[in-house]
PDB file of C-alpha atoms in Angstrom:
ATOM      1  CA  ASP A  30      15.049  -3.792  -1.746  1.00  0.00           C
ATOM      2  CA  GLY A  31      11.857  -5.747  -2.319  1.00  0.00           C
ATOM      3  CA  ALA A  32       9.870  -4.780   0.789  1.00  0.00           C
ATOM      4  CA  THR A  33       6.199  -5.637   0.198  1.00  0.00           C
ATOM      5  CA  LEU A  34       3.098  -3.783   1.300  1.00  0.00           C
ATOM      6  CA  PHE A  35      -0.148  -5.440   2.366  1.00  0.00           C
ATOM      7  CA  ASP A  36      -3.394  -3.520   2.802  1.00  0.00           C
ATOM      8  CA  PRO A  37      -6.161  -6.138   2.824  1.00  0.00           C
ATOM      9  CA  ALA A  38      -9.729  -5.334   1.883  1.00  0.00           C
ATOM     10  CA  SER A  39     -11.633  -3.751   4.781  1.00  0.00           C
ATOM     11  CA  ALA A  40     -15.336  -3.961   5.541  1.00  0.00           C
ATOM     12  CA  GLY A  41     -17.000  -0.658   4.726  1.00  0.00           C
ATOM     13  CA  LEU A  42     -14.123   0.642   2.596  1.00  0.00           C
ATOM     14  CA  VAL A  43     -13.596   0.184  -1.153  1.00  0.00           C
ATOM     15  CA  LYS A  44     -10.187   1.209  -2.481  1.00  0.00           C
ATOM     16  CA  THR A  45     -10.373   2.647  -5.997  1.00  0.00           C
ATOM     17  CA  ALA A  46      -6.804   3.777  -6.756  1.00  0.00           C
ATOM     18  CA  VAL A  47      -3.274   3.806  -5.409  1.00  0.00           C
ATOM     19  CA  SER A  48      -0.326   5.962  -6.429  1.00  0.00           C
ATOM     20  CA  CYS A  49       3.275   6.116  -5.291  1.00  0.00           C
ATOM     21  CA  THR A  50       5.810   8.921  -5.051  1.00  0.00           C
ATOM     22  CA  ALA A  51       9.458   8.242  -4.233  1.00  0.00           C
ATOM     23  CA  SER A  52      10.337  10.822  -1.612  1.00  0.00           C
ATOM     24  CA  ALA A  53      13.984  10.522  -0.636  1.00  0.00           C
ATOM     25  CA  GLY A  54      17.106   8.486  -0.173  1.00  0.00           C
ATOM     26  CA  GLY A  55      17.193   6.632  -3.486  1.00  0.00           C
ATOM     27  CA  ALA A  56      13.943   4.719  -2.998  1.00  0.00           C
ATOM     28  CA  SER A  57      11.854   3.950  -6.078  1.00  0.00           C
ATOM     29  CA  CYS A  58       8.189   3.174  -6.634  1.00  0.00           C
ATOM     30  CA  PRO A  59       6.806   0.010  -8.189  1.00  0.00           C
ATOM     31  CA  PRO A  60       6.377   0.380 -11.967  1.00  0.00           C
ATOM     32  CA  MET A  61       2.631  -0.082 -11.539  1.00  0.00           C
ATOM     33  CA  ALA A  62       0.964   0.358  -8.148  1.00  0.00           C
ATOM     34  CA  THR A  63      -2.492  -1.242  -8.186  1.00  0.00           C
ATOM     35  CA  VAL A  64      -5.228  -1.826  -5.629  1.00  0.00           C
ATOM     36  CA  LEU A  65      -5.174  -5.542  -6.520  1.00  0.00           C
ATOM     37  CA  ALA A  66      -1.450  -5.836  -5.711  1.00  0.00           C
ATOM     38  CA  LEU A  67      -1.849  -3.810  -2.511  1.00  0.00           C
ATOM     39  CA  GLU A  68      -4.732  -5.971  -1.263  1.00  0.00           C
ATOM     40  CA  ALA A  69      -2.922  -9.198  -2.249  1.00  0.00           C
ATOM     41  CA  GLY A  70       0.273  -8.229  -0.438  1.00  0.00           C
ATOM     42  CA  THR A  71       2.334  -8.303  -3.623  1.00  0.00           C
ATOM     43  CA  LEU A  72       3.030  -4.574  -4.037  1.00  0.00           C
ATOM     44  CA  ALA A  73       6.835  -4.506  -3.853  1.00  0.00           C
ATOM     45  CA  ILE A  74       9.078  -1.488  -3.485  1.00  0.00           C
ATOM     46  CA  PRO A  75      11.886  -2.366  -5.933  1.00  0.00           C
ATOM     47  CA  THR A  76      14.559  -0.102  -4.432  1.00  0.00           C
ATOM     48  CA  PHE A  77      14.197   0.810  -0.773  1.00  0.00           C
ATOM     49  CA  PRO A  78      17.589   1.572   0.822  1.00  0.00           C
ATOM     50  CA  ALA A  79      18.061   2.444   4.483  1.00  0.00           C
ATOM     51  CA  GLY A  80      16.949   6.042   4.943  1.00  0.00           C
ATOM     52  CA  GLY A  81      14.831   5.929   1.785  1.00  0.00           C
ATOM     53  CA  SER A  82      11.142   6.685   1.733  1.00  0.00           C
ATOM     54  CA  VAL A  83       8.120   6.416  -0.509  1.00  0.00           C
ATOM     55  CA  THR A  84       4.653   7.879  -0.102  1.00  0.00           C
ATOM     56  CA  LEU A  85       1.596   5.886  -1.099  1.00  0.00           C
ATOM     57  CA  GLU A  86      -1.737   7.586  -1.620  1.00  0.00           C
ATOM     58  CA  VAL A  87      -4.806   5.359  -1.523  1.00  0.00           C
ATOM     59  CA  VAL A  88      -8.139   6.675  -2.786  1.00  0.00           C
ATOM     60  CA  ALA A  89     -11.160   4.922  -1.290  1.00  0.00           C
ATOM     61  CA  ASN A  90     -14.903   5.197  -0.902  1.00  0.00           C
ATOM     62  CA  VAL A  91     -16.460   4.636   2.494  1.00  0.00           C
ATOM     63  CA  THR A  92     -19.400   2.284   2.029  1.00  0.00           C
ATOM     64  CA  ALA A  93     -20.176   1.672   5.702  1.00  0.00           C
ATOM     65  CA  ALA A  94     -23.485   2.904   7.007  1.00  0.00           C
ATOM     66  CA  ALA A  95     -23.569   6.056   9.101  1.00  0.00           C
ATOM     67  CA  GLY A  96     -22.399   5.339  12.627  1.00  0.00           C
ATOM     68  CA  GLN A  97     -20.389   2.231  11.685  1.00  0.00           C
ATOM     69  CA  THR A  98     -16.671   2.105  12.384  1.00  0.00           C
ATOM     70  CA  VAL A  99     -14.239   1.623   9.508  1.00  0.00           C
ATOM     71  CA  SER A 100     -10.759   0.287  10.201  1.00  0.00           C
ATOM     72  CA  ASN A 101      -7.852  -0.052   7.759  1.00  0.00           C
ATOM     73  CA  THR A 102      -4.456  -1.533   8.613  1.00  0.00           C
ATOM     74  CA  VAL A 103      -1.396  -1.630   6.363  1.00  0.00           C
ATOM     75  CA  SER A 104       1.700  -3.742   6.972  1.00  0.00           C
ATOM     76  CA  VAL A 105       5.158  -3.759   5.420  1.00  0.00           C
ATOM     77  CA  SER A 106       7.243  -6.923   5.161  1.00  0.00           C
ATOM     78  CA  PRO A 107      10.996  -6.679   4.705  1.00  0.00           C
ATOM     79  CA  PRO A 108      12.611  -8.620   1.866  1.00  0.00           C
ATOM     80  CA  ASP A 109      14.061 -12.059   2.536  1.00  0.00           C
ATOM     81  CA  GLY A 110      17.280 -11.950   4.491  1.00  0.00           C
ATOM     82  CA  VAL A 111      16.603  -8.662   6.244  1.00  0.00           C
TER      83      VAL A 111
END
């Protein structure tokens, strides 16, 4: 429990919304998933047991010029002690 997600701002991509759906295994979504928390690395999954899953949907606008490459990388950090 307490795994955090980090999806930093990316050149050419502006995130406008994030939503979470708990999918299986007793996992639960954060009470309020926000773009600010996601980009700051403070979006925590409060209950995330082994075998659990959540689905995050991120809505974004591509602002890069035609022909430019856009890259977006998300990381998950386990809670302390795991």
